[in-house]
Amino acid sequence: MQSLTTPLFLIFALAVIGYYLAKSRAMQVAGGDIRGLVSLPHQHALNTALATVVPPTAAVLLFALYGRFADTGPSWLFTLVIMGLGVTGFALSLIGIKTNSRARIFAERWILGLLIFASSIAVMTTIGIVFSMLFETFNFFGQYDWRDFFFSLTWSPNFRGNSDLGIIPLLWGTLYVSFIALVFAVPVGLFAAIYLSEYASPRMRSIAKPAIEVLAGIPTIVYGLFALITVGPLLRDYFAEPMGLGQSASSVMTAGLVMGIMLIPFVSSLSDDIINAVPQAMRDGSLGLGATPSETIRQVVIPAALPGIVGAILLAASRAIGETMIVVLGAGAAARLSLNPFEAMTTVTVKIVSQLTGDTDFASPETLVAFALGLTLFVITLGLNVFALYIVRKYREQYE
Amino acid sequence: MEDMIHMDRAMSTQQDIKISARNVQVYYGDTHAIKDVSVEIDDKTVTAFIGPSGCGKSTFLRCINRMNDTIDIARVTGDIRIDNEDIYDPKVDPVQLRAKVGMVFQKPNPFPKSIYDNVAYGPKIHGLARNKADLDEIVEKSLRKAALWNEAKDRLDAPGTGLSGGQQQRLCIARAIATAPEVLLMDEPCSALDPIATAQVEELIDELRQSFSVVIVTHSMQQAARVSQKTAFFHLGNLVEYDDTDKIFTNPQDPRTESYISGRIG
């Protein structure tokens, strides 16, 4: 096993040396008068440093990506090659320093390359995630009929085989919990945003807005605890039992309400920014016609801000669908198809966790189903995001 | 003192006085923006407020429909009466007042709604139409008055924001007159428009004089001379001179007015 730490460290050191060497060499070539240079000394320096570092680093990343180091680590030859790349870049760019060399343009190209690399990481990761899920999902559907997965109404995994792995009860739980969360969070968040942006004094706003945003910083497991020990028993004792709707402290309602609280800052903070972006001229126009403040908000400000508000709501919906911890502690783990909001149910994410924890190998349909569930969830949230973009774009055209 | 003399002369003419302001002071925080302005504005007349930037003419205009109420730090004292009713009386609802005193702003600000809904906005809010046919009629009448009907009648459902700048401003004027105001305040309505659109709006202002008392703030002295019958010259928060437009432009009494209209200050 040969570590790459030392050669890479050496290359970085060489780059630093190259930076200062190039700078002084450029001054030397110019005879002390930088007006004689086409590119400035620091541009030569940047060019040399990047030419030294980037090719070897790129080579290492490329090889790592292809999994060449999996068993043996990098060979001596490979280490030599990357050292060679570094030294070549170093030497060539240093020798190339002349009064009329265009290091300015080369340095810009290196930087452009770095920026493209950074943005492609995000895209590549998404594609990577989709593919890793896709392969495991194919494995799963090799062992389990896809019709049973999508259309079966029962979820009862059994690790000795013969499981019923229907997604519908889980999807139902996910949508039901998210629906309750949004029904709670959207009006509250939106009204809070309207108060903050239209009515609150600057002082009030400077206190209330950060206070609401604190909610966004609470870890979801803490919300889960709140659901488990406070909201759940409260709902059971004051609503579910008196109305004869069940004795369970874990319920869709508990998880939905607590998740709604979690979503308030998402909705209110984004909507607040969007409402603030509506030009004052719109409000003046409406007030100048003798509309009251609330008429102005309802008929002019909100319609103008609508695309952004819809975007904020759909973002909150994506969060709700992907939420796990609150559901585990608030709604329980029983997969069930029911309309009663005071009954325990569970969601897709919770079942992904429970199918993958414990002593299992990734070969049985009981574990592989997690990937199919994950992919389904991914497709749903992706669809939501695309829909959000569509809505935003459609209305923006109209209001431009 | 000279102001008072001119005012007496204005009062002695036969026309009805629509708006009468006495000793109006406006403060923005610590800034004294309007200093003791008294003016009487006639009904069915176009009155122009001219003066250099920051002289307070827009601020004073916004006092007349209490739009300054929407600015937290603004404070207005003094006495402004419309039809002899004090509009700063605590019993007066600024919302009702603004229905009576319409306003057109410097930059066209159509709502993100259709042309029809832009014009119907005020009548709907104030319940001026009993049914759809009534509303249609108000919209058509207002658009006709604003000289926009021929261009807009086939696209009433199109967004108002899709019109050109001059059309947008005429839409805003149609929107303002749809609520049947008695006074129309215009805050530099042509400053964002090209000369052709400006000419259309000016022609419109002259026609509006038949039905309303129009007060227009303008940077352009030529515009004031073209459209108004009365002109008030503001300078550094003071009302320097107020008289018939002809008189202001041919024979100003105050040396500051003369300097301004001949281009030496401002």
XYZ file of C-alpha atoms in Angstrom:
666
model
C 0.000 0.000 0.000
C 1.383 3.318 -1.033
C -0.212 6.462 0.257
C -0.706 9.448 -2.016
C -0.493 11.935 0.840
C 3.219 12.611 0.512
C 3.348 13.122 -3.277
C 0.296 15.372 -3.204
C 1.775 17.351 -0.348
C 5.000 17.732 -2.326
C 3.069 18.937 -5.351
C 1.275 21.557 -3.291
C 4.578 22.704 -1.839
C 5.961 22.919 -5.366
C 2.959 25.029 -6.375
C 3.624 27.489 -3.558
C 7.260 27.708 -4.540
C 6.222 28.073 -8.186
C 3.915 30.950 -7.259
C 6.754 33.034 -5.826
C 9.313 31.913 -8.396
C 7.009 32.885 -11.253
C 6.339 36.230 -9.682
C 9.998 37.114 -9.325
C 10.842 35.666 -12.718
C 8.191 37.774 -14.358
C 9.656 40.863 -12.707
C 13.081 39.797 -13.851
C 11.980 39.280 -17.447
C 10.367 42.683 -17.422
C 13.527 44.263 -16.106
C 11.749 45.666 -13.054
C 9.195 47.596 -15.105
C 5.864 45.773 -15.072
C 4.471 48.025 -17.774
C 6.629 46.018 -20.170
C 4.631 42.875 -19.383
C 1.537 41.750 -21.247
C 0.384 39.849 -18.128
C 1.013 41.017 -14.581
C 3.408 39.096 -12.274
C 0.627 37.736 -10.054
C -1.121 36.341 -13.117
C 2.037 34.477 -14.090
C 2.286 33.282 -10.505
C -1.322 32.037 -10.468
C -0.827 30.319 -13.804
C 2.264 28.467 -12.566
C 0.669 27.401 -9.282
C -2.471 26.092 -10.982
C -0.507 24.373 -13.760
C 1.442 22.554 -11.047
C -1.493 21.474 -8.908
C -4.423 20.849 -11.208
C -3.203 18.102 -13.609
C -1.885 15.721 -10.884
C -4.955 16.289 -8.689
C -7.262 15.663 -11.619
C -5.368 12.442 -12.403
C -5.732 11.218 -8.817
C -9.461 11.992 -8.759
C -10.015 10.294 -12.093
C -8.225 7.127 -11.000
C -10.042 7.104 -7.681
C -13.338 7.420 -9.522
C -12.534 4.378 -11.655
C -11.716 2.433 -8.513
C -8.127 1.622 -9.453
C -6.948 1.923 -5.862
C -9.520 -0.427 -4.470
C -7.239 -3.300 -3.496
C -3.638 -2.342 -3.826
C -3.570 1.413 -3.577
C -1.690 3.486 -6.111
C 1.363 1.862 -7.642
C 4.851 3.360 -7.646
C 4.401 4.054 -11.318
C 1.276 6.072 -10.739
C 2.969 8.089 -8.021
C 5.818 8.808 -10.408
C 3.396 9.830 -13.144
C 1.578 12.358 -11.009
C 4.845 13.773 -9.676
C 5.976 14.042 -13.285
C 2.782 15.858 -14.242
C 3.286 18.347 -11.444
C 6.928 19.007 -12.253
C 6.192 19.315 -15.979
C 3.449 21.874 -15.382
C 5.733 23.709 -12.999
C 8.682 23.764 -15.380
C 6.771 24.529 -18.580
C 4.900 27.459 -17.113
C 8.052 28.875 -15.539
C 10.038 28.603 -18.760
C 7.122 30.081 -20.673
C 7.314 33.400 -18.853
C 8.196 36.056 -21.420
C 7.240 39.703 -21.663
C 4.549 38.938 -24.212
C 3.209 35.615 -22.833
C -0.484 35.601 -22.165
C -0.585 34.131 -18.679
C -3.613 36.295 -17.957
C -5.708 34.228 -20.339
C -4.268 30.894 -19.188
C -4.923 31.730 -15.556
C -8.522 32.628 -16.452
C -8.925 29.264 -18.189
C -7.641 27.371 -15.167
C -10.111 29.207 -12.973
C -12.978 28.578 -15.390
C -12.080 24.891 -15.301
C -12.171 24.856 -11.515
C -15.594 26.507 -11.465
C -17.005 24.037 -13.986
C -15.589 21.193 -11.909
C -17.272 22.495 -8.777
C -20.664 22.793 -10.426
C -20.389 19.392 -12.077
C -19.823 17.756 -8.679
C -23.391 18.633 -7.688
C -24.858 17.302 -10.924
C -22.696 14.184 -10.879
C -23.693 13.402 -7.312
C -27.375 13.560 -8.193
C -26.831 11.236 -11.134
C -24.740 8.945 -8.927
C -27.471 8.768 -6.302
C -30.108 7.950 -8.889
C -27.962 5.212 -10.428
C -27.037 3.552 -7.145
C -30.712 3.449 -6.226
C -31.675 2.321 -9.690
C -29.356 -0.733 -9.641
C -30.578 -1.919 -6.263
C -34.159 -1.301 -7.307
C -33.630 -3.493 -10.374
C -32.264 -6.191 -8.079
C -35.354 -5.867 -5.957
C -37.763 -6.153 -8.847
C -35.833 -9.220 -9.975
C -36.915 -10.911 -6.759
C -40.278 -9.320 -6.145
C -43.107 -8.606 -8.535
C -43.442 -4.885 -9.266
C -47.225 -5.144 -9.446
C -47.345 -6.397 -5.875
C -45.028 -3.588 -4.822
C -47.086 -0.798 -6.357
C -50.596 -2.162 -5.964
C -50.648 -4.422 -2.925
C -52.541 -2.939 -0.009
C -50.591 -4.685 2.730
C -47.164 -4.122 4.168
C -45.948 -6.996 6.338
C -42.275 -7.779 5.885
C -41.184 -11.122 7.174
C -37.514 -11.932 7.301
C -38.083 -15.618 6.782
C -39.585 -14.896 3.370
C -43.136 -14.590 2.068
C -43.395 -10.896 2.800
C -46.087 -8.530 1.589
C -44.266 -5.414 0.469
C -46.982 -3.094 -0.856
C -46.031 0.569 -0.963
C -49.576 1.924 -0.838
C -50.052 1.914 2.973
C -46.703 3.672 3.396
C -47.401 6.190 0.667
C -50.789 6.844 2.176
C -49.178 7.518 5.554
C -46.620 9.841 3.991
C -49.205 11.829 2.092
C -51.625 11.956 5.013
C -49.001 13.224 7.462
C -47.643 15.730 4.927
C -51.143 16.919 4.138
C -51.945 17.608 7.789
C -48.570 19.305 8.227
C -49.180 21.597 5.263
C -52.776 22.361 6.221
C -51.374 23.570 9.521
C -48.155 25.224 8.343
C -49.282 27.065 5.211
C -51.945 29.367 6.707
C -49.980 29.973 9.897
C -46.732 30.615 8.043
C -48.372 32.780 5.420
C -50.263 34.892 7.943
C -47.128 35.304 9.999
C -45.285 36.419 6.861
C -48.025 38.917 6.023
C -47.951 40.342 9.527
C -44.180 40.616 9.523
C -43.858 42.200 6.104
C -46.923 44.445 6.012
C -47.939 45.374 9.523
C -45.106 44.865 11.980
C -42.971 47.845 12.963
C -39.288 47.523 12.098
C -38.516 46.872 15.747
C -41.104 44.128 16.069
C -39.888 42.603 12.829
C -36.282 42.590 13.960
C -37.306 40.576 17.022
C -40.010 38.312 15.616
C -38.353 37.193 12.401
C -35.245 35.667 14.005
C -37.467 34.196 16.736
C -39.521 32.340 14.133
C -36.401 31.255 12.315
C -35.116 29.637 15.502
C -37.753 26.970 14.803
C -35.872 26.057 11.644
C -32.729 25.397 13.633
C -34.225 22.829 16.007
C -33.115 19.279 15.120
C -36.070 17.173 13.991
C -35.365 14.560 16.660
C -36.174 17.232 19.253
C -39.471 17.888 17.498
C -40.000 14.141 17.658
C -39.547 14.163 21.414
C -41.998 17.041 21.670
C -44.499 14.980 19.664
C -43.899 11.877 21.769
C -44.175 13.326 25.261
C -46.382 16.396 24.831
C -48.513 16.597 21.720
C -49.314 12.893 21.426
C -50.724 12.384 24.956
C -52.477 15.755 24.752
C -54.301 14.849 21.553
C -55.156 11.412 22.901
C -56.574 12.680 26.201
C -58.478 15.674 24.895
C -59.541 14.702 21.396
C -59.140 11.044 20.431
C -60.508 9.372 23.564
C -63.457 11.724 24.217
C -64.477 11.385 20.584
C -63.936 7.644 20.637
C -61.436 7.673 17.826
C -58.707 5.599 19.450
C -56.375 5.211 22.393
C -53.070 5.654 20.616
C -50.742 8.475 21.560
C -48.898 7.997 18.300
C -51.073 9.220 15.521
C -51.011 10.844 12.124
C -52.390 13.963 13.737
C -49.557 14.177 16.264
C -46.846 13.802 13.649
C -48.661 16.099 11.226
C -49.102 18.914 13.726
C -45.536 18.792 14.969
C -44.233 18.601 11.419
C -46.431 21.597 10.642
C -44.700 23.540 13.415
C -41.371 22.554 11.908
C -42.465 23.856 8.502
C -43.754 27.250 9.700
C -40.396 29.019 9.394
C -39.870 27.618 5.885
C -43.156 29.008 4.681
C -43.050 32.268 6.633
C -39.445 33.194 6.019
C -39.527 32.571 2.271
C -42.958 34.156 1.830
C -41.858 37.161 3.866
C -38.897 37.760 1.570
C -41.118 37.368 -1.476
C -43.839 39.695 -0.172
C -41.191 42.270 0.658
C -39.968 42.095 -2.915
C -43.356 43.271 -4.244
C -42.741 46.894 -5.229
C -44.083 49.598 -2.923
C -45.625 51.213 -6.020
C -48.200 48.380 -6.137
C -49.285 49.059 -2.568
C -49.366 52.822 -3.157
C -51.471 52.311 -6.243
C -53.996 50.241 -4.382
C -54.074 52.416 -1.257
C -54.352 55.490 -3.475
C -57.572 54.060 -4.900
C -59.059 53.852 -1.441
C -58.436 50.183 -0.734
C -57.867 49.175 2.876
C -54.558 47.562 3.832
C -56.106 44.095 3.969
C -57.816 44.542 0.578
C -54.479 45.659 -0.807
C -52.739 42.583 0.543
C -55.414 40.149 -0.569
C -55.972 41.515 -4.050
C -52.666 43.030 -5.081
C -49.721 41.971 -2.930
C -50.473 38.266 -2.595
C -51.334 37.745 -6.286
C -48.105 39.503 -7.232
C -46.147 37.328 -4.819
C -48.037 34.135 -5.618
C -45.454 32.323 -7.746
C -42.881 32.698 -5.017
C -45.326 31.659 -2.333
C -46.277 28.531 -4.272
C -42.580 27.762 -4.573
C -42.171 28.139 -0.813
C -45.127 25.835 -0.157
C -43.861 23.144 -2.491
C -40.441 23.360 -0.897
C -42.111 22.813 2.451
C -44.011 19.858 0.954
C -40.745 18.274 -0.165
C -39.419 18.633 3.361
C -42.570 17.090 4.803
C -42.439 14.079 2.501
C -38.814 13.388 3.324
C -39.172 13.850 7.091
C -38.405 10.771 9.211
C -37.701 11.437 12.855
C -40.915 13.225 13.740
C -42.902 10.385 12.186
C -41.015 7.641 14.022
C -41.681 9.264 17.375
C -45.030 10.865 16.584
C -46.939 8.517 14.312
C -45.500 5.142 15.187
C -44.322 2.362 12.893
C -47.474 0.475 12.015
C -48.280 0.447 8.317
C -51.985 0.982 8.036
C -54.518 2.265 5.544
C -57.005 4.337 7.494
C -58.790 7.667 7.330
C -58.826 8.134 11.099
C -56.228 10.823 11.870
C -55.894 9.621 15.465
C -54.623 6.229 14.467
C -50.946 5.273 14.313
C -49.567 5.049 10.797
C -46.182 5.144 9.243
C -44.424 6.609 6.249
C -42.056 5.566 3.502
C -38.975 7.049 5.142
C -39.576 5.325 8.455
C -39.838 1.962 6.729
C -36.650 2.590 4.765
C -34.833 2.986 8.054
C -36.419 -0.017 9.695
C -35.777 -2.304 6.692
C -32.077 -1.410 6.638
C -31.286 -1.510 10.342
C -30.363 -4.759 12.014
C -28.356 -7.737 10.893
C -29.248 -8.114 7.243
C -27.485 -8.614 3.947
C -28.383 -6.699 0.804
C -29.755 -9.717 -1.007
C -33.248 -10.419 0.244
C -36.252 -8.497 -1.078
C -36.953 -7.372 2.511
C -33.860 -5.170 2.514
C -33.745 -4.308 -1.171
C -37.276 -2.918 -0.948
C -35.754 0.058 0.865
C -34.117 1.181 -2.364
C -37.333 0.877 -4.317
C -39.063 2.928 -1.632
C -36.277 5.508 -1.724
C -36.426 5.803 -5.474
C -40.208 6.206 -5.419
C -39.832 8.993 -2.864
C -37.133 10.628 -4.946
C -39.345 10.559 -8.015
C -42.231 12.097 -6.075
C -40.169 14.978 -4.661
C -38.547 15.503 -8.052
C -41.991 15.705 -9.586
C -43.013 18.243 -6.970
C -39.974 20.372 -7.663
C -40.544 20.287 -11.401
C -44.160 21.229 -10.812
C -43.059 24.098 -8.580
C -40.705 25.382 -11.246
C -43.463 25.138 -13.842
C -45.905 27.124 -11.669
C -43.341 29.774 -10.880
C -42.382 30.201 -14.511
C -45.946 30.277 -15.771
C -47.012 33.041 -13.420
C -43.813 34.990 -13.812
C -44.443 35.310 -17.539
C -47.875 36.635 -16.861
C -46.790 39.200 -14.291
C -43.581 40.418 -15.877
C -46.824 88.229 2.912
C -46.778 88.286 -0.833
C -48.274 84.781 -0.849
C -51.280 86.120 0.966
C -51.856 88.827 -1.590
C -51.888 86.299 -4.413
C -54.195 84.076 -2.514
C -56.661 86.883 -2.015
C -56.644 87.408 -5.710
C -57.296 83.732 -6.334
C -60.204 83.772 -3.962
C -61.712 86.803 -5.600
C -62.240 84.953 -8.872
C -65.611 83.453 -9.525
C -64.615 79.790 -9.399
C -65.464 77.441 -6.543
C -62.697 76.511 -4.211
C -62.261 72.749 -3.974
C -59.217 72.320 -1.761
C -58.072 74.810 0.762
C -54.864 74.345 2.739
C -53.752 76.596 5.559
C -50.406 76.655 7.337
C -49.507 73.104 6.379
C -46.238 71.796 7.831
C -44.775 68.387 7.038
C -41.886 66.787 8.894
C -40.012 63.653 7.863
C -38.383 62.765 11.153
C -36.326 65.876 11.887
C -36.512 67.276 8.370
C -38.952 70.100 7.857
C -40.126 69.260 4.343
C -43.085 71.631 3.929
C -42.925 75.017 5.596
C -46.173 76.765 6.303
C -47.876 76.305 2.945
C -51.282 77.823 2.334
C -53.016 77.405 -0.993
C -56.521 77.287 -2.430
C -57.221 75.065 -5.411
C -60.189 75.684 -7.677
C -62.695 73.132 -8.843
C -62.642 72.008 -12.494
C -59.216 73.474 -12.981
C -55.794 72.053 -13.669
C -53.359 73.283 -11.058
C -49.658 72.643 -11.588
C -47.032 72.409 -8.855
C -43.590 73.232 -10.195
C -40.228 73.580 -8.545
C -36.794 71.987 -8.345
C -36.290 68.421 -7.059
C -36.752 68.054 -3.330
C -38.732 71.277 -3.018
C -41.664 69.460 -1.425
C -44.199 69.580 -4.246
C -44.773 65.795 -4.245
C -44.865 65.731 -0.460
C -47.547 68.402 -0.448
C -49.510 66.536 -3.110
C -49.435 63.401 -0.967
C -50.917 65.389 1.929
C -54.085 65.992 -0.052
C -55.092 62.313 -0.034
C -53.196 61.458 3.153
C -50.807 59.104 1.394
C -48.170 60.401 3.791
C -49.974 58.367 6.460
C -48.348 55.275 4.992
C -44.892 56.640 5.809
C -44.153 56.039 9.473
C -41.887 59.013 10.095
C -44.001 61.605 8.282
C -45.944 64.101 10.403
C -48.440 66.607 9.010
C -49.823 69.634 10.845
C -52.065 72.453 9.704
C -55.434 72.424 8.098
C -56.433 70.959 4.729
C -60.079 71.149 3.698
C -61.831 69.589 0.733
C -65.308 71.036 0.199
C -64.800 72.719 3.538
C -64.333 69.423 5.387
C -61.150 68.963 7.368
C -59.522 65.837 5.941
C -57.188 65.442 8.919
C -60.109 65.314 11.320
C -59.839 62.116 13.405
C -63.343 61.188 12.255
C -62.276 61.098 8.612
C -61.355 57.665 7.294
C -58.327 58.022 4.983
C -59.601 55.068 2.980
C -62.818 56.906 2.131
C -60.923 60.080 1.438
C -58.709 58.332 -1.108
C -61.768 57.077 -2.942
C -62.732 60.729 -3.378
C -59.221 61.944 -4.146
C -57.657 59.717 -6.802
C -53.968 59.557 -7.468
C -51.734 58.759 -10.432
C -48.113 58.042 -9.681
C -44.823 58.942 -11.286
C -44.081 55.443 -12.540
C -46.963 53.537 -14.146
C -47.910 50.903 -11.576
C -50.599 48.652 -13.059
C -51.513 45.696 -10.860
C -50.492 42.220 -11.991
C -54.034 41.647 -13.242
C -55.875 41.897 -16.526
C -56.636 45.310 -18.020
C -60.279 44.835 -17.107
C -59.518 43.903 -13.497
C -57.151 46.837 -13.150
C -59.915 49.278 -13.989
C -62.592 47.332 -12.134
C -60.459 47.186 -8.985
C -61.646 50.437 -7.411
C -65.346 50.104 -8.324
C -65.375 46.542 -6.956
C -63.790 47.586 -3.677
C -66.165 50.481 -3.204
C -69.196 48.560 -4.411
C -69.946 51.061 -7.179
C -71.383 48.452 -9.517
C -74.482 46.464 -8.707
C -73.902 43.826 -11.355
C -71.567 42.724 -14.091
C -73.210 44.925 -16.706
C -72.758 47.984 -14.509
C -69.122 47.117 -13.999
C -68.592 46.582 -17.731
C -70.028 49.999 -18.348
C -67.815 51.684 -15.758
C -64.740 49.968 -17.198
C -65.597 50.996 -20.729
C -66.384 54.577 -19.742
C -63.169 54.919 -17.787
C -61.052 53.449 -20.551
C -62.734 55.740 -23.072
C -62.085 58.760 -20.877
C -58.468 57.723 -20.557
C -58.249 57.381 -24.371
C -57.274 53.743 -24.063
C -60.504 52.043 -25.133
C -59.658 51.681 -28.802
C -56.303 50.090 -28.049
C -57.515 47.889 -25.214
C -61.060 46.830 -26.085
C -59.950 43.624 -27.813
C -57.535 42.585 -25.091
C -59.301 43.371 -21.847
C -58.234 39.984 -20.481
C -54.562 40.555 -21.273
C -52.339 41.530 -18.338
C -52.089 45.273 -17.746
C -48.366 44.902 -17.279
C -48.035 43.866 -20.924
C -48.977 47.317 -22.224
C -46.414 49.900 -23.295
C -45.313 52.560 -20.814
C -47.669 55.235 -22.119
C -50.579 52.823 -22.272
C -49.812 51.659 -18.742
C -49.954 55.230 -17.484
C -53.271 55.801 -19.248
C -54.477 52.533 -17.699
C -53.527 53.922 -14.297
C -55.459 57.081 -15.084
C -58.462 54.993 -16.156
C -58.130 53.039 -12.935
C -58.107 56.254 -10.921
C -61.141 57.794 -12.642
C -63.138 54.549 -12.443
C -63.815 55.218 -8.758
C -65.417 58.552 -9.750
C -63.157 60.780 -7.671
C -63.710 64.514 -7.280
C -60.049 65.410 -7.277
C -57.295 63.776 -9.286
C -53.721 64.099 -8.041
C -50.961 63.385 -10.541
C -47.399 63.038 -9.371
C -45.186 63.652 -12.401
C -47.380 61.397 -14.543
C -45.286 61.855 -17.685
C -41.765 61.586 -16.351
C -41.446 57.956 -17.468
C -43.059 58.510 -20.861
C -41.819 59.413 -24.320
C -42.959 62.667 -26.005
C -45.823 61.038 -27.922
C -47.257 59.319 -24.876
C -46.742 62.542 -22.950
C -48.781 64.462 -25.518
C -51.589 61.906 -25.227
C -51.628 62.110 -21.455
C -51.567 65.910 -21.540
C -54.501 66.007 -23.921
C -56.263 63.678 -21.546
C -55.548 65.916 -18.560
C -57.137 68.813 -20.378
C -60.284 66.748 -20.972
C -60.401 65.557 -17.390
C -60.728 69.165 -16.322
C -64.386 69.000 -17.382
C -65.179 66.583 -14.567
C -62.486 66.882 -11.916
C -60.212 69.230 -10.190
C -56.757 68.099 -11.300
C -53.543 68.793 -9.408
C -50.389 67.872 -11.272
C -46.813 67.884 -10.066
C -44.343 68.319 -12.871
C -40.687 68.916 -13.477
C -41.336 70.354 -16.870
C -42.233 74.017 -16.962
C -43.403 73.645 -20.549
C -45.825 70.990 -19.409
C -47.125 73.222 -16.649
C -47.583 76.019 -19.161
C -49.371 73.720 -21.598
C -51.829 71.964 -19.320
C -52.541 74.133 -16.301
C -54.615 77.202 -15.598
C -53.015 77.842 -12.223
C -49.418 77.288 -11.206
C -47.768 77.100 -7.814
C -44.010 77.426 -7.516
C -42.376 75.589 -4.618
C -38.842 76.180 -3.460
C -37.080 74.555 -0.462
C -40.359 73.612 1.158
C -41.946 77.036 0.724
C -44.760 77.996 -1.576
C -43.098 80.939 -3.288
C -45.762 82.042 -5.695
C -49.220 80.911 -6.749
C -51.153 82.538 -9.554
C -52.656 82.108 -13.001
C -50.295 80.112 -15.155
C -50.029 82.913 -17.744
C -49.028 85.328 -15.075
C -46.424 83.051 -13.492
C -44.709 82.469 -16.794
C -44.881 85.970 -18.211
C -44.819 88.242 -15.225
C -43.663 86.477 -12.041
C -43.705 88.597 -8.916
C -41.032 86.822 -6.916
C -37.382 86.953 -8.050
C -36.966 83.240 -7.204
C -39.809 82.316 -9.545
C -38.307 84.369 -12.273
C -34.899 82.754 -11.768
C -36.454 79.312 -11.918
C -38.572 79.753 -15.009
C -35.766 81.464 -16.839
C -33.472 78.565 -15.964
C -31.098 80.265 -13.548
C -31.871 78.038 -10.546
C -33.181 74.506 -10.085
